[in-house]
Backbone as a chain_set.jsonl record, in Angstrom:
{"seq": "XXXXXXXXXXXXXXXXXXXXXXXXXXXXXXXXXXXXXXXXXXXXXXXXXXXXXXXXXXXXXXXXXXXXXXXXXXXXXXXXXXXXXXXXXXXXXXXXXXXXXXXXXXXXXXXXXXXXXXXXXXXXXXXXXXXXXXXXXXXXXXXXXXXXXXXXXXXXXXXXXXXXXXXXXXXXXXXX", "coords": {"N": [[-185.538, -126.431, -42.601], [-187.824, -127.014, -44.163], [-189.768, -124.936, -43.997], [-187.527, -122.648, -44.767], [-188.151, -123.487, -47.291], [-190.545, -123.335, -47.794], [-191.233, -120.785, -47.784], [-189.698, -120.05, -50.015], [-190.725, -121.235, -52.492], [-193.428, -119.893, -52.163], [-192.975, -116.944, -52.179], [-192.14, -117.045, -54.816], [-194.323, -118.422, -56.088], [-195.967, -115.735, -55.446], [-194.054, -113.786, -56.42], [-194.622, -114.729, -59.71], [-197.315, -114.468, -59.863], [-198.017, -112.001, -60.007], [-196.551, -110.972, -61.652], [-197.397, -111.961, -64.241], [-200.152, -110.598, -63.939], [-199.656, -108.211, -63.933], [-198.866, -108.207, -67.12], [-201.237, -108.95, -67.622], [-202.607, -106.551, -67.549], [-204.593, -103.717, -68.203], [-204.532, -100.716, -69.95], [-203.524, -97.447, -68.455], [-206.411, -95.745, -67.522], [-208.807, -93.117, -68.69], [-210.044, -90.662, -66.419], [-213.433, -90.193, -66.304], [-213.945, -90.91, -68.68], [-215.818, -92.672, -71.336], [-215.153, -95.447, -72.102], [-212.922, -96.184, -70.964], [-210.689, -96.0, -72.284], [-207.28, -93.965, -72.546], [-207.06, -92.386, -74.493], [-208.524, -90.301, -77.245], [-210.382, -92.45, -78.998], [-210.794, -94.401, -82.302], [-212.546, -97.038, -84.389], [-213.193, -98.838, -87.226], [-215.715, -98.194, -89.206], [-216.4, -94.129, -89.022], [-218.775, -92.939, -87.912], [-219.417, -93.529, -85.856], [-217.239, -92.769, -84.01], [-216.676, -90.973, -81.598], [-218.624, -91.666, -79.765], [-218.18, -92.896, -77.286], [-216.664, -91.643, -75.902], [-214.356, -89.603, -73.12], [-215.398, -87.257, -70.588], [-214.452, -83.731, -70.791], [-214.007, -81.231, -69.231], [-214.423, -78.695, -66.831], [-213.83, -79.731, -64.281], [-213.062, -82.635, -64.849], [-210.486, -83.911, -66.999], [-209.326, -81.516, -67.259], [-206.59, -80.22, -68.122], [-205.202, -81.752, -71.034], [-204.091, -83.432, -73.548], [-206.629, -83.868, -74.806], [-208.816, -82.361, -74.113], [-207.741, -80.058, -76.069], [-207.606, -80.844, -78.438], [-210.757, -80.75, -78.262], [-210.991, -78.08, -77.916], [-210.023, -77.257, -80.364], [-211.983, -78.295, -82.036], [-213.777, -76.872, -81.262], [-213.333, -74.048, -82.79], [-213.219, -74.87, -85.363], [-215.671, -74.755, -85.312], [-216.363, -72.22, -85.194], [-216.511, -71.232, -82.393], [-214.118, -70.372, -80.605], [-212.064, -69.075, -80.612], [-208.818, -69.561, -82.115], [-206.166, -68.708, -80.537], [-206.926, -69.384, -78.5], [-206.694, -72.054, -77.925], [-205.537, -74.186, -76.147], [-205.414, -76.438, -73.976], [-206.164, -76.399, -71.955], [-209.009, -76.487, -70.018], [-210.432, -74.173, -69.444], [-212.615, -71.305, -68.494], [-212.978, -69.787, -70.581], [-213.49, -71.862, -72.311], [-215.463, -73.127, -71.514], [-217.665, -71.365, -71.608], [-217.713, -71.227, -74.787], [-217.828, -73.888, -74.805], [-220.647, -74.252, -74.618], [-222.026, -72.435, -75.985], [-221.495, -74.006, -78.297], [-222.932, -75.913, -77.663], [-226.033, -75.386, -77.612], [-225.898, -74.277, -80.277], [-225.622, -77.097, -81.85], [-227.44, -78.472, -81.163], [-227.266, -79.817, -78.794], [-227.887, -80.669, -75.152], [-227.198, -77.621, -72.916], [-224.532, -77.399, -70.942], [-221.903, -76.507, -71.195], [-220.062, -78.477, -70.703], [-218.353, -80.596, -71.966], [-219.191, -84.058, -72.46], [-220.637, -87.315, -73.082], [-223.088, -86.711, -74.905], [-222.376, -84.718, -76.293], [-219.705, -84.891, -77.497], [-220.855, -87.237, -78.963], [-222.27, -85.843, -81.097], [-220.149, -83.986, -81.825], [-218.661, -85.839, -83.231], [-220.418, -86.758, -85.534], [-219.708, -85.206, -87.366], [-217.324, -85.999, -88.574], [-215.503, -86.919, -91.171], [-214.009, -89.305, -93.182], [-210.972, -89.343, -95.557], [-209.188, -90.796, -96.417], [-207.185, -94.089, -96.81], [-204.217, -95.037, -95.41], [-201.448, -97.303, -95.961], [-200.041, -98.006, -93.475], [-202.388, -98.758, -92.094], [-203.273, -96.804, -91.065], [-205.386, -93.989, -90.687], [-206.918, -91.024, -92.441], [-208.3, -87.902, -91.272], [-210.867, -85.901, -91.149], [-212.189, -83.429, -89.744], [-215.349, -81.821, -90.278], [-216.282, -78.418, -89.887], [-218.582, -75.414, -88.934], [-217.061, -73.167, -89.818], [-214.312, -73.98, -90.13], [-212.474, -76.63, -91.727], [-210.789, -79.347, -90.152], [-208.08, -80.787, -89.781], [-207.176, -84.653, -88.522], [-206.005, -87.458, -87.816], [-206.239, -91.068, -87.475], [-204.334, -93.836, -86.021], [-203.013, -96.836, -86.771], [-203.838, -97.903, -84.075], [-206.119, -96.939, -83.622], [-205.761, -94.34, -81.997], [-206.623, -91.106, -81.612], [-205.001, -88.335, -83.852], [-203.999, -85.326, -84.034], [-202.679, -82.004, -85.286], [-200.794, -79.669, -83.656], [-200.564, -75.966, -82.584], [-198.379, -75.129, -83.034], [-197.513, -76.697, -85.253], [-196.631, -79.601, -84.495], [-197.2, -82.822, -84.139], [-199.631, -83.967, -82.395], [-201.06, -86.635, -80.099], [-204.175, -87.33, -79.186], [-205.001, -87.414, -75.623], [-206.503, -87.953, -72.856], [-204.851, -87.78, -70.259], [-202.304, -86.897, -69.952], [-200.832, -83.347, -71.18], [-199.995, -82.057, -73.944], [-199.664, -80.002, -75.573], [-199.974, -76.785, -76.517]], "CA": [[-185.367, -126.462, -44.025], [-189.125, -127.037, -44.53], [-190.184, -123.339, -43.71], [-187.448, -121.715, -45.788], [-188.609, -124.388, -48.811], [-191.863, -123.317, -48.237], [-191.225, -119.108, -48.069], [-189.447, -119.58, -51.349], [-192.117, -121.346, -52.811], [-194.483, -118.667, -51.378], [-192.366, -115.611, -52.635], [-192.01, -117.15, -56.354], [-195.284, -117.652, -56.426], [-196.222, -114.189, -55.755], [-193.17, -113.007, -58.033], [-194.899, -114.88, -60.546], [-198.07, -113.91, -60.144], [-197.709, -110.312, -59.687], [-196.16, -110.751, -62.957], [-199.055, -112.196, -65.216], [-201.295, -109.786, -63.668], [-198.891, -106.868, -64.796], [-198.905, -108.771, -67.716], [-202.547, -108.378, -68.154], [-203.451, -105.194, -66.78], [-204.852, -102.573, -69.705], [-203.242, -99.145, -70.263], [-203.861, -96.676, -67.974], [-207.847, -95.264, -68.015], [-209.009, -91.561, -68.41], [-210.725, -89.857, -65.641], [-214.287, -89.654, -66.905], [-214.29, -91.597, -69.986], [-216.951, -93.736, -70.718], [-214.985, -96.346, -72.664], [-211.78, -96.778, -70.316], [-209.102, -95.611, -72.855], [-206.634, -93.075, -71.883], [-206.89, -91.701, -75.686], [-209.748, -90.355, -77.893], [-210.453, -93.521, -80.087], [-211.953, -95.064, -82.584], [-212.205, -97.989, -84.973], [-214.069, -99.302, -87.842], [-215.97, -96.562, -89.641], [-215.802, -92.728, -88.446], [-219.572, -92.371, -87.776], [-219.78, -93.913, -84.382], [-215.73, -92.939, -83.722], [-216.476, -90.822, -80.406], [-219.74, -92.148, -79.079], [-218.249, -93.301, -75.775], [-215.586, -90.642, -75.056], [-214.442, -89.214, -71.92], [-215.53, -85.937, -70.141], [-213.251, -82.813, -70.573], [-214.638, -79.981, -68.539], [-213.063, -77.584, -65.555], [-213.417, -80.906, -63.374], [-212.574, -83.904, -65.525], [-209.34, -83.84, -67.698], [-208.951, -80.387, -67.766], [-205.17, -79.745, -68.658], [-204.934, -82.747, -71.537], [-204.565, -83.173, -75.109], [-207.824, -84.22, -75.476], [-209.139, -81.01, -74.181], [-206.97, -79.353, -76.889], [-208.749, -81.958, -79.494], [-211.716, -80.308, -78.03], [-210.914, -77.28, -78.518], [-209.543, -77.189, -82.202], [-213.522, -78.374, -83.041], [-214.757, -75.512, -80.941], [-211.865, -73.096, -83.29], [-213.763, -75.401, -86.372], [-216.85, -74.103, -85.758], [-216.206, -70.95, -85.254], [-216.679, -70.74, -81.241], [-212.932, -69.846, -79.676], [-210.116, -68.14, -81.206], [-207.21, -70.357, -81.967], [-205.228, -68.487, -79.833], [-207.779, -70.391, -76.669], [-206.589, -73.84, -77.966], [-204.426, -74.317, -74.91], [-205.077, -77.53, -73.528], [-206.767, -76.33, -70.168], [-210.511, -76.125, -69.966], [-211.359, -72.986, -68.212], [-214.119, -70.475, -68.491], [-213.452, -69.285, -71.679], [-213.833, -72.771, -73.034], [-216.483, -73.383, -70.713], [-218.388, -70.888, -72.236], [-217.649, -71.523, -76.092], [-218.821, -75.318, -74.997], [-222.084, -73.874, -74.104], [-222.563, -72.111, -77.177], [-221.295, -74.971, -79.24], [-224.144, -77.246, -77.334], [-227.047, -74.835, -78.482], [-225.962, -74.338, -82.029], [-225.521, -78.57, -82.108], [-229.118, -79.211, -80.316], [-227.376, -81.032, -77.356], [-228.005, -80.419, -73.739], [-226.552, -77.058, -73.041], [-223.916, -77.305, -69.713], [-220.17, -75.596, -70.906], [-218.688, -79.302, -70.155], [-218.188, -81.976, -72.64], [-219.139, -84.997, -72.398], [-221.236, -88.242, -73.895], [-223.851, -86.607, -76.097], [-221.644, -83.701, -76.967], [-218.62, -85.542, -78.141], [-221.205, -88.392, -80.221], [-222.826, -85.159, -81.582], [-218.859, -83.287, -82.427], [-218.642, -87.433, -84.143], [-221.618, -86.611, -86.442], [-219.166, -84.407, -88.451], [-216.115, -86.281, -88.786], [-215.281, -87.915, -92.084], [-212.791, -90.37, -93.6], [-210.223, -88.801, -96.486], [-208.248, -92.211, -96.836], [-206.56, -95.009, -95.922], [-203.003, -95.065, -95.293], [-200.824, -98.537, -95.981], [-199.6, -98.424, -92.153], [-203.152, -99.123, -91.474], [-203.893, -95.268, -90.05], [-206.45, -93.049, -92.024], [-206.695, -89.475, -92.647], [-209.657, -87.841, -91.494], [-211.297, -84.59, -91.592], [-213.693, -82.638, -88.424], [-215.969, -80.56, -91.272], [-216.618, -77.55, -89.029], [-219.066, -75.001, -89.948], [-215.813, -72.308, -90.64], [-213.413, -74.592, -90.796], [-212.102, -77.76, -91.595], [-209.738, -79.941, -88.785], [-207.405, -82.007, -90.253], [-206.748, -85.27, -88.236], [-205.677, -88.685, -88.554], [-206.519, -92.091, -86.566], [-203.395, -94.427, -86.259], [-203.904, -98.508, -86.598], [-204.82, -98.488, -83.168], [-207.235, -96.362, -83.146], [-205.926, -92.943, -81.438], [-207.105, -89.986, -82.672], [-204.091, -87.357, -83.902], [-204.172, -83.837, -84.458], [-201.338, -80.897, -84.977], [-200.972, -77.808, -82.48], [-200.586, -74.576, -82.926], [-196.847, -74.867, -84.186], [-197.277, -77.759, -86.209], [-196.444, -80.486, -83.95], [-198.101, -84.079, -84.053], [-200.071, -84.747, -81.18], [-201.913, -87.614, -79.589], [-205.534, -86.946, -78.168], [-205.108, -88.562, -74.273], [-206.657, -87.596, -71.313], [-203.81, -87.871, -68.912], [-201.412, -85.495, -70.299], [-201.164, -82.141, -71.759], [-198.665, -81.721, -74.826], [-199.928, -79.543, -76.792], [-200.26, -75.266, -76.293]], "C": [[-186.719, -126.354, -44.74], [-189.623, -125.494, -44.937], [-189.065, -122.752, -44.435], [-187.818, -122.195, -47.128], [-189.533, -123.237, -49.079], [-191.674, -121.676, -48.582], [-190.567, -118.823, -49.509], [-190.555, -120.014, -52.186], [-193.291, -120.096, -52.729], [-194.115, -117.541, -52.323], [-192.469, -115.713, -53.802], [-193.123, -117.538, -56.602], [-196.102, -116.187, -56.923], [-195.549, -113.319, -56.307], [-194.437, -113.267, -58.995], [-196.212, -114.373, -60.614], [-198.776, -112.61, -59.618], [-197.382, -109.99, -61.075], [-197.257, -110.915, -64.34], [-199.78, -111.423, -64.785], [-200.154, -108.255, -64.16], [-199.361, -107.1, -65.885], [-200.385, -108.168, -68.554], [-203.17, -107.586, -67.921], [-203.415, -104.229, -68.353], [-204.169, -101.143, -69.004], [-204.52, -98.198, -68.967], [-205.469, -95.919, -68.281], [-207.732, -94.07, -67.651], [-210.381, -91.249, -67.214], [-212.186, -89.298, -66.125], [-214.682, -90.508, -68.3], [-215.132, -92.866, -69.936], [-216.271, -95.085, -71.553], [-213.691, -96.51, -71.965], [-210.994, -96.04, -70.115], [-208.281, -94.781, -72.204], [-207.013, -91.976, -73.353], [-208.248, -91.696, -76.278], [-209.783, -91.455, -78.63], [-211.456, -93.732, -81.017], [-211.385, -96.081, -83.599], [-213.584, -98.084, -85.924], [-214.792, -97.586, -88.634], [-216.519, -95.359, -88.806], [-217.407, -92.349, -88.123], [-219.787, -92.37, -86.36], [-218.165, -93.947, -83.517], [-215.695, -92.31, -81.837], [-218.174, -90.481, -79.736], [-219.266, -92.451, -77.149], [-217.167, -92.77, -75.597], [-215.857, -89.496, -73.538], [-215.235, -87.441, -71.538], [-214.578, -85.126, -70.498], [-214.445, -81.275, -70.146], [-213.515, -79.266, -67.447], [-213.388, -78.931, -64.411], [-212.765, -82.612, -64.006], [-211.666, -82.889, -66.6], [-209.076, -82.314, -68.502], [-208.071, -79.582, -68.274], [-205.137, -81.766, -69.372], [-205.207, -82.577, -72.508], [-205.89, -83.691, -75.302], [-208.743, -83.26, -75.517], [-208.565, -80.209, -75.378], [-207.46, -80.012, -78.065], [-209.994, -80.718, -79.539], [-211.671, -78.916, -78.322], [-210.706, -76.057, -79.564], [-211.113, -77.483, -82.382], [-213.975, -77.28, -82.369], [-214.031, -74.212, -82.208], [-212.969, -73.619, -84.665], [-215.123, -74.522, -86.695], [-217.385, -72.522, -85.054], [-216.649, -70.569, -83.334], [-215.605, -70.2, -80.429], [-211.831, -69.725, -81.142], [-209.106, -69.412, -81.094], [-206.329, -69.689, -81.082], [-205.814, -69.094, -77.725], [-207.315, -71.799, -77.246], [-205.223, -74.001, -77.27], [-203.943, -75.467, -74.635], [-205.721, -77.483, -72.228], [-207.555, -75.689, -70.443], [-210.644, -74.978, -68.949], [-212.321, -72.584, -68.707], [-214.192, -70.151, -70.049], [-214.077, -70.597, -72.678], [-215.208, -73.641, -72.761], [-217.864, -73.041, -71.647], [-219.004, -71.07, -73.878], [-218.002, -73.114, -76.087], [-220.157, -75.102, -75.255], [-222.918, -73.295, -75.244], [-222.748, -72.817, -78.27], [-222.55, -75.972, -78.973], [-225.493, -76.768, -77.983], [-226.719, -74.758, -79.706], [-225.735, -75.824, -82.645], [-227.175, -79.135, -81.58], [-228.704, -80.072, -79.397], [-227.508, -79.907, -75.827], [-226.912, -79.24, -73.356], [-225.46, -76.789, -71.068], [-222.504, -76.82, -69.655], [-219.317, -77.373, -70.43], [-218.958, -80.634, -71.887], [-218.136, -83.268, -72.883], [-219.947, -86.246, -73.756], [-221.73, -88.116, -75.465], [-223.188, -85.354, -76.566], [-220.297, -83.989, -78.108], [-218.963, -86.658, -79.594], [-221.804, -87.262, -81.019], [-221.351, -84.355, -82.759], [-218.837, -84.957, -84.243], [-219.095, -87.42, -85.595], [-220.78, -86.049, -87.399], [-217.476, -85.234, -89.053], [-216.232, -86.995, -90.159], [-213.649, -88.408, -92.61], [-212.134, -89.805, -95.064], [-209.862, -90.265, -97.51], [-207.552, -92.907, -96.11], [-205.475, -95.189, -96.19], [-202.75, -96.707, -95.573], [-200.42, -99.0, -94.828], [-200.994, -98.827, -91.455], [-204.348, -97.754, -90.696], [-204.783, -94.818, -91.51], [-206.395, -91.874, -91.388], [-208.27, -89.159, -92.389], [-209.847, -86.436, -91.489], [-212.78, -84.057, -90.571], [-214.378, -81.305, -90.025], [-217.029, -79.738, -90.062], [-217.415, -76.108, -89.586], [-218.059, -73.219, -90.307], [-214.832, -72.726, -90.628], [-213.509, -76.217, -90.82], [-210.981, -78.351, -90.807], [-209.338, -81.38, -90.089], [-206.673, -83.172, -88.694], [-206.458, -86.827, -88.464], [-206.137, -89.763, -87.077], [-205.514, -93.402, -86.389], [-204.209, -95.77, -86.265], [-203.948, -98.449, -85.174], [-205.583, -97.616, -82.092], [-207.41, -94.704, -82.581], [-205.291, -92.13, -82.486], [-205.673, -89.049, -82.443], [-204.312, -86.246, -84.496], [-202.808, -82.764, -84.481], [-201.711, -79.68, -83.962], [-200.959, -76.902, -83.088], [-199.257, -74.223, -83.952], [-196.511, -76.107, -85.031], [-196.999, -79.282, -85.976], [-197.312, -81.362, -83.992], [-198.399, -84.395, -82.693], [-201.094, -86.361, -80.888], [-203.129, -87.474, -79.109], [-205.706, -88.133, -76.574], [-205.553, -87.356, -73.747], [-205.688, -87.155, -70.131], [-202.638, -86.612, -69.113], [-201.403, -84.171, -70.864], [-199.901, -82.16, -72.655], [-198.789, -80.568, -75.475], [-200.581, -77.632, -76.033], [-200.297, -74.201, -77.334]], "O": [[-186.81, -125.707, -45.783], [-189.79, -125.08, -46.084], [-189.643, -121.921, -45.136], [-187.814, -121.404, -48.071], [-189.517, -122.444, -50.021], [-191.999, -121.332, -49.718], [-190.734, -117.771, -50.126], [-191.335, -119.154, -52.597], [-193.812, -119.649, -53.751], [-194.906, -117.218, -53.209], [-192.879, -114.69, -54.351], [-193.411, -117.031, -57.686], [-196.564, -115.739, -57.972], [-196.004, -112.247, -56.704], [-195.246, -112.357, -59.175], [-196.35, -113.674, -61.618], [-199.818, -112.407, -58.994], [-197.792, -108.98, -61.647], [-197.694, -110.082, -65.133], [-200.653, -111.442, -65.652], [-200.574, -107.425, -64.966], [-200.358, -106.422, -66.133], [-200.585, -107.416, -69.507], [-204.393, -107.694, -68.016], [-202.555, -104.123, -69.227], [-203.584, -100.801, -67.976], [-205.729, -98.294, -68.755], [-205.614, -95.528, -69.439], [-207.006, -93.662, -66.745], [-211.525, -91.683, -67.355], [-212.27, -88.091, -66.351], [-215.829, -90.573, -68.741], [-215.227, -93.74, -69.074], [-217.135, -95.958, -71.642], [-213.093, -97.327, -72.665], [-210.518, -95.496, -69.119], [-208.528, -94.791, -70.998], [-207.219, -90.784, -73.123], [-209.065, -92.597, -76.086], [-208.688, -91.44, -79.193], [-212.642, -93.446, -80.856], [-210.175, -96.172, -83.803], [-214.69, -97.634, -85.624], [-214.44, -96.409, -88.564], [-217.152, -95.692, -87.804], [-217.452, -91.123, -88.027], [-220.249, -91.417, -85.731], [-217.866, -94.787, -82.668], [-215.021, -92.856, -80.964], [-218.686, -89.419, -79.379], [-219.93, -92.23, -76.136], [-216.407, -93.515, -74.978], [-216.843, -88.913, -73.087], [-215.496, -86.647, -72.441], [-213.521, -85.747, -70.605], [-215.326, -80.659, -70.746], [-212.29, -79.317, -67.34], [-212.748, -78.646, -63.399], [-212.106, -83.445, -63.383], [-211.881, -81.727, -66.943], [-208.791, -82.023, -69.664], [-208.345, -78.499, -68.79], [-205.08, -82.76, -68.649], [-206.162, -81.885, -72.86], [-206.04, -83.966, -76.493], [-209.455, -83.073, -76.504], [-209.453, -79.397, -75.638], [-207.804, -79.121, -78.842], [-210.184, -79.956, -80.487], [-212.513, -78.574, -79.152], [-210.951, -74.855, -79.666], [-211.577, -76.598, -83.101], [-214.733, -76.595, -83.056], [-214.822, -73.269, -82.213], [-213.64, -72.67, -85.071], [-215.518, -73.917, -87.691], [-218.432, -72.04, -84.623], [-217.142, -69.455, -83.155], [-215.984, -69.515, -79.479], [-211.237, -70.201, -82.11], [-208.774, -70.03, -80.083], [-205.424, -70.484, -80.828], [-205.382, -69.134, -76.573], [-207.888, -72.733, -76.684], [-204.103, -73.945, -77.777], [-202.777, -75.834, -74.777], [-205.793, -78.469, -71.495], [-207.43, -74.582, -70.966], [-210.955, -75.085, -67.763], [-213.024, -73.324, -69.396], [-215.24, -70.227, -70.689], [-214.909, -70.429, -73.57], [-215.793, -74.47, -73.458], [-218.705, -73.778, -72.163], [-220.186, -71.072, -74.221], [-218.402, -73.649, -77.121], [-220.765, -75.766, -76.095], [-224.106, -73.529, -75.466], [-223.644, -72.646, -79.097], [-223.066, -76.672, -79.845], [-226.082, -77.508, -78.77], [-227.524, -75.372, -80.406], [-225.65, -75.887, -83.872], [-227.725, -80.214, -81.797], [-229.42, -81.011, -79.05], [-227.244, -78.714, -75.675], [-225.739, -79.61, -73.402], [-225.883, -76.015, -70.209], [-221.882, -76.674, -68.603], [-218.195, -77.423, -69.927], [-219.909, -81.192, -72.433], [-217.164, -83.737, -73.474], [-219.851, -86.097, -74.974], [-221.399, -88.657, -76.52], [-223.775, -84.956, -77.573], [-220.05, -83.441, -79.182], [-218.284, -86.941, -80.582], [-221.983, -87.779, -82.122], [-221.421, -84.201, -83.978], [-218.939, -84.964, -85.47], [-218.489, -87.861, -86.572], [-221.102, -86.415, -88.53], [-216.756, -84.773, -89.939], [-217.203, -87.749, -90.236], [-212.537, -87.922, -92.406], [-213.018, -89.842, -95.92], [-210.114, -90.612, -98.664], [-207.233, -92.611, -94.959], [-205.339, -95.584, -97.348], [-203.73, -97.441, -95.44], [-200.313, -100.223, -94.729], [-200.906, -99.227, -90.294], [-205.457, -97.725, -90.162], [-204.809, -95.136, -92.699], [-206.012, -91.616, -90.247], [-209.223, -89.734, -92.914], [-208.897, -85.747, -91.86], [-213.979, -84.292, -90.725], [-213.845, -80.299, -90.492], [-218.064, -80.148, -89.536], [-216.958, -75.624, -90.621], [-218.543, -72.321, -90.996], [-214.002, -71.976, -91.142], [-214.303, -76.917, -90.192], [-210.004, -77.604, -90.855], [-209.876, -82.261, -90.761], [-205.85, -82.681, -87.922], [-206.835, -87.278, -89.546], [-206.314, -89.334, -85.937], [-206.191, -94.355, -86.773], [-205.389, -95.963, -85.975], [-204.29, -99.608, -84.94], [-205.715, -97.495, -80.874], [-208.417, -93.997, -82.595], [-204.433, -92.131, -83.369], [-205.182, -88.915, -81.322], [-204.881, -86.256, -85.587], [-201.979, -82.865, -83.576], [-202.738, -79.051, -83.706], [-201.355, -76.92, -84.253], [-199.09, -73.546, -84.967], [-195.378, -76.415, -85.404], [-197.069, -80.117, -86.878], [-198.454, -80.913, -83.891], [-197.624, -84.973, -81.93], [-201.725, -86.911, -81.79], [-202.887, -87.565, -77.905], [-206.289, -89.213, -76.482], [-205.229, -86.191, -73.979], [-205.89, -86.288, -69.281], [-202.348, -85.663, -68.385], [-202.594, -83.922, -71.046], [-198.803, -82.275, -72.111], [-197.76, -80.147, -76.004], [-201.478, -77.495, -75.201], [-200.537, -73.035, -77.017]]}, "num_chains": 1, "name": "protein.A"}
């Protein structure tokens, strides 16, 4: 009787704490990102919004809306054709990084990362503030302007090609 006491004991333990550690486990992290998230983020004011965002290149999160983020500001400032805002980093976007890094003064390598993304940052500004807590913001690109928004917690949203509301994550691809 002892020994099955004790194996239930034992087992509901490790139910339970299997459960609090679910419990407290954070959201899924992006591949490359230097701040965790799964999603572009930011908080507080829009100057320092993507200072510690992830990689998106042809080896890090290369089919994901965040790539597709990325490549609406390349479309902004006049480096890829809207009809390249895919969602999957290849060559052509490779390339139009590369150009985008020399005409920004950062480190020129076709991938996207740290100082490329706090450099894209430099341009973003704040429209207004919504009542749900989200704000409206605005990528000022030097031939266009990017309309996106930042929900209350924090991730960055943008529309596609056909008008659709996306999310900027790492992990998935929605958006073509």
């Amino acid at each position: 009787m002892t020994s099955k006491r004790s194996r239930l004991a034992a087992c509901t333990i490790g139910a339970l704490t299997a459960g609090v550690l679910a419990l407290s486990a954070t959201p899924a992290s992006a591949s490359g990102s230097y701040s965790g998230l799964a999603y572009v983020y930011g908080g507080g004011v829009f100057a320092d919004d993507w200072d510690n965002e992830g990689i998106v290149d042809t080896s890090h999160n290369k089919q994901s809306n965040a790539t597709c983020l990325w490549q609406k500001i390349l479309w902004a400032d006049g480096e890829l054709a809207a009809s390249g805002i895919d969602g999957d980093f290849g060559s052509n976007t490779a390339a139009a990084t590369a150009r985008w890094q020399t005409k920004f003064q950062v480190p020129s390598d076709g991938s996207a990362g740290k100082q490329t993304w706090t450099a894209a940052g430099n341009w973003l500004r704040n429209s207004s503030w919504l009542p749900d807590g989200s704000t409206v913001a605005h990528y000022i690109g030097t031939s266009y302007s990017l309309d996106l928004s930042r929900d209350s917690d924090g991730y960055y949203h943008f529309t596609d090609g056909d008008g659709n509301g996306r999310i900027a994550g790492y992990n998935y691809r929605t958006c073509g």
